[in-house]
Amino acid sequence: MDTTEFLIKLILVISVFGISLLIAMYSTYAERKVAAFLQDRLGPNRAGPFGILQPVADGVKMFMKEEIIPANADKFLFIAGPSLMMLTACMTGVVIPWGGELTIGRNTFNLQITDVNIGLLYIFGVVSIGVYGIMIGAWASNNKYSLMGGLRASSQMISYELAMGISIIALVMTTGTLSTKEIVEQQSSWHWNILYQPLGFLIFLVCAFAETNRTPFDLPECETELIGGFHTEYSSMKLGFYLFAEYINMFISSAILATLYFGGYNFPFIESWGLSPNAVTIIGTLLFFGKIFFFIFFFMWVRWTIPRFRYDQLMNLGWKVMIPLALFNLFITGIITLWRNGAF
Amino acid sequence: MQALTNRSMVVVNKKMTWMERIYLPAIIGGLMITIRHLFKKKVTIQYPEQERPRSAVYRGWHVLKRDEQGRENCTACGLCAVACPAEAITMTAAERKPGEEHLYREEKYASVYEINMLRCIFCGLCEEACPKEAIFLTDRIVPSGMLRENFIFGKDKLVEGVEPDNRIDVSKRARAHRTY
Ligand code: SF4
Ligand code: SF4
């Protein structure tokens, strides 16, 4: 890897990191605004015009709060929990193809940090480490509510990861690759995977809600029964990390949804506009972010529509509905693939 | 049984049909309902700039009345403080000196009269207890503030002005009182 390439990658890494943080920051603002608007209210509108500075104010508030580590908590793990959560949340952005190729001078570079050929597996691996952040934090708090939250989080994530994985296998069967870049390239123009894998998309979407602990699957942190669940004992910026990581996860999940099922940076008929390749790339990236924002909005929209599941309902849905459905989807996909390859 | 409103629904514990069991139509229906609210008129009243209309007999910021000649009505009898369920009122009584007849109506008056607006529940019992028609609640809202000390309202904030312009009209509340 020569110096220019290294520099370009470095810039890309920093900007992806910065953008995810920025988007996570403004997701908190958007969440409150969307919540307010869906409930016929106005939401935060005092800090700066339209309340634009609200996330900054929230951040300052988080930093100013007293830092408390409970006496009976395991100090090391107590700090490791939120750090791990934040770390894994920031790591998934690496394999997401943010755009096509950009040519500057003689150099052509990809708007993707790294195109590992097992991108999908990487995402899965990192996401499943994420639950350790919750479990470690919950365990280290030495508090029964936290422990309950942690237990719920882990069993929920494990249950839904299965269905999610199976729905992804069906997707891999149609695309024939695990590289996120190739998956996006295959969906050029309107050949979006949602058209080939509607059921798989639905399963993936529901599981994405469960994986990010968003309503209706926010049982690990439900305020009404568990006073905040796994982060009951957390204060100050450690709590901030947990909340922040949740928003980054939401952003990354939206990006993955858009990448896998909604064509990533592809858009129908963009080639026929006769634009220069660079312009196409930039428009594609913007459209990709548009899709991401739509999904983030969708996450929030659902949050203010559907009430939380009961725990047994959650498990029922996960094991008795989602997994059989995912298997069914896998089966159908297999048959169709065989049929298309002329096996019958 | 006749329904009281047209919105009542009979609850039956019937088995759900397949369409109902997959939940998706219901979820989409719910999403449509919430998205409609995104475009509805917002009900928020932006308080300091906008105010909700209040009735003339609203129970807010108290006033200590003066009589027609501009003398303070209050005689520091302490009945309001006794009546107050929130123990928000404290006062110090003083004797009227010769030459102060134009200031105080009775021989005894309140040299200090304080209401703690954070304790007050705006029940209006002080007003009912007062034998001198000295204290009334008005339709002014107690403004918000950052310091607790600022919510202890002394005579400077309670007694109305002498000039006709600075008088505070409580005729509606006073009339409401006389009915019982
Ligand atoms: S309104 Fe009620 S609570 Fe307030 S000072 Fe009067 S008696 Fe006390
Ligand atoms: S306000 Fe009325 S009740 Fe209270 S001390 Fe004065 S005269 Fe007595």
Coordinates of C-alpha atoms in Angstrom, one line a residue, chain B residues 28-139:
Chain B
I28 CA -49.1 -0.8 8.8
G29 CA -52.4 0.7 9.8
G30 CA -50.8 1.9 13.0
L31 CA -47.9 3.4 11.1
M32 CA -50.4 5.3 8.9
I33 CA -52.2 6.7 11.9
T34 CA -49.0 8.0 13.4
I35 CA -47.6 9.4 10.2
R36 CA -50.8 11.4 9.8
H37 CA -50.0 13.1 13.1
L38 CA -46.7 14.3 11.7
F39 CA -48.6 16.8 9.6
K40 CA -51.3 17.7 12.1
K41 CA -51.4 21.1 13.8
K42 CA -49.3 21.1 16.9
V43 CA -51.0 21.7 20.2
T44 CA -47.9 23.1 21.9
I45 CA -48.3 26.5 23.5
Q46 CA -44.9 28.2 23.5
Y47 CA -45.3 29.6 26.9
P48 CA -43.4 32.8 27.5
E49 CA -44.2 34.1 24.1
Q50 CA -47.7 32.6 23.9
E51 CA -50.2 32.2 26.7
R52 CA -53.2 30.1 27.0
P53 CA -56.4 32.1 27.8
R54 CA -57.2 32.1 31.4
S55 CA -60.4 32.8 33.2
A56 CA -60.7 36.0 35.1
V57 CA -61.1 34.0 38.4
Y58 CA -57.9 32.1 37.8
R59 CA -55.9 31.4 41.0
G60 CA -52.4 32.8 40.5
W61 CA -50.0 35.3 42.0
H62 CA -51.6 36.8 45.1
V63 CA -52.2 40.5 45.6
L64 CA -52.5 42.4 48.9
K65 CA -55.2 44.9 48.3
R66 CA -55.5 48.6 49.4
D67 CA -58.7 50.3 50.1
E68 CA -60.1 53.3 48.1
Q69 CA -57.8 55.7 50.0
G70 CA -54.7 53.7 49.2
R71 CA -54.3 52.1 52.7
E72 CA -53.3 48.5 53.1
N73 CA -56.2 46.4 54.1
C74 CA -54.2 43.7 55.8
T75 CA -54.2 43.8 59.6
A76 CA -51.7 41.0 60.2
C77 CA -54.3 38.9 61.9
G78 CA -52.6 35.7 60.7
L79 CA -55.8 33.9 59.7
C80 CA -54.5 33.4 56.2
A81 CA -51.4 31.8 57.5
V82 CA -53.4 29.5 59.8
A83 CA -55.8 28.6 56.9
C84 CA -53.0 27.9 54.5
P85 CA -52.7 24.1 54.1
A86 CA -49.2 24.5 52.6
E87 CA -47.9 26.8 55.3
A88 CA -46.7 29.1 52.6
I89 CA -47.4 32.4 54.4
T90 CA -45.4 34.1 57.1
M91 CA -45.7 37.6 58.5
T92 CA -44.5 39.9 61.1
A93 CA -47.0 42.3 62.7
A94 CA -46.3 45.9 63.6
E95 CA -48.2 48.6 65.3
R96 CA -49.3 51.6 63.3
K97 CA -47.5 54.8 64.4
P98 CA -49.3 58.2 64.5
G99 CA -49.0 59.8 61.1
E100 CA -49.2 56.5 59.3
E101 CA -53.0 56.5 59.0
H102 CA -52.8 57.1 55.3
L103 CA -50.7 53.9 54.9
Y104 CA -52.5 51.3 56.9
R105 CA -56.2 51.0 57.5
E106 CA -56.1 49.3 60.9
E107 CA -53.9 50.0 63.9
K108 CA -52.0 46.8 63.3
Y109 CA -50.4 45.9 60.0
A110 CA -48.0 43.5 58.5
S111 CA -44.5 44.9 58.3
V112 CA -43.3 41.7 56.7
Y113 CA -45.6 39.5 54.6
E114 CA -44.1 36.7 52.7
I115 CA -45.6 33.9 50.5
N116 CA -43.4 31.1 49.4
M117 CA -44.6 30.5 45.9
L118 CA -42.9 27.2 45.7
R119 CA -44.9 25.9 48.7
C120 CA -48.2 27.6 47.7
I121 CA -50.7 25.3 46.0
F122 CA -52.9 28.1 44.8
C123 CA -55.9 26.8 46.7
G124 CA -57.3 30.1 47.6
L125 CA -58.0 29.3 51.2
C126 CA -56.0 32.4 52.4
E127 CA -58.4 34.5 50.5
E128 CA -61.4 32.8 52.0
A129 CA -60.0 33.1 55.5
C130 CA -59.2 36.8 55.3
P131 CA -61.7 38.9 57.2
K132 CA -60.5 42.2 55.7
E133 CA -60.7 41.4 52.0
A134 CA -56.9 42.0 52.0
I135 CA -55.6 39.1 50.0
F136 CA -56.8 37.8 46.7
L137 CA -55.5 35.5 44.1
T138 CA -55.2 37.0 40.6
D139 CA -55.0 35.7 37.1

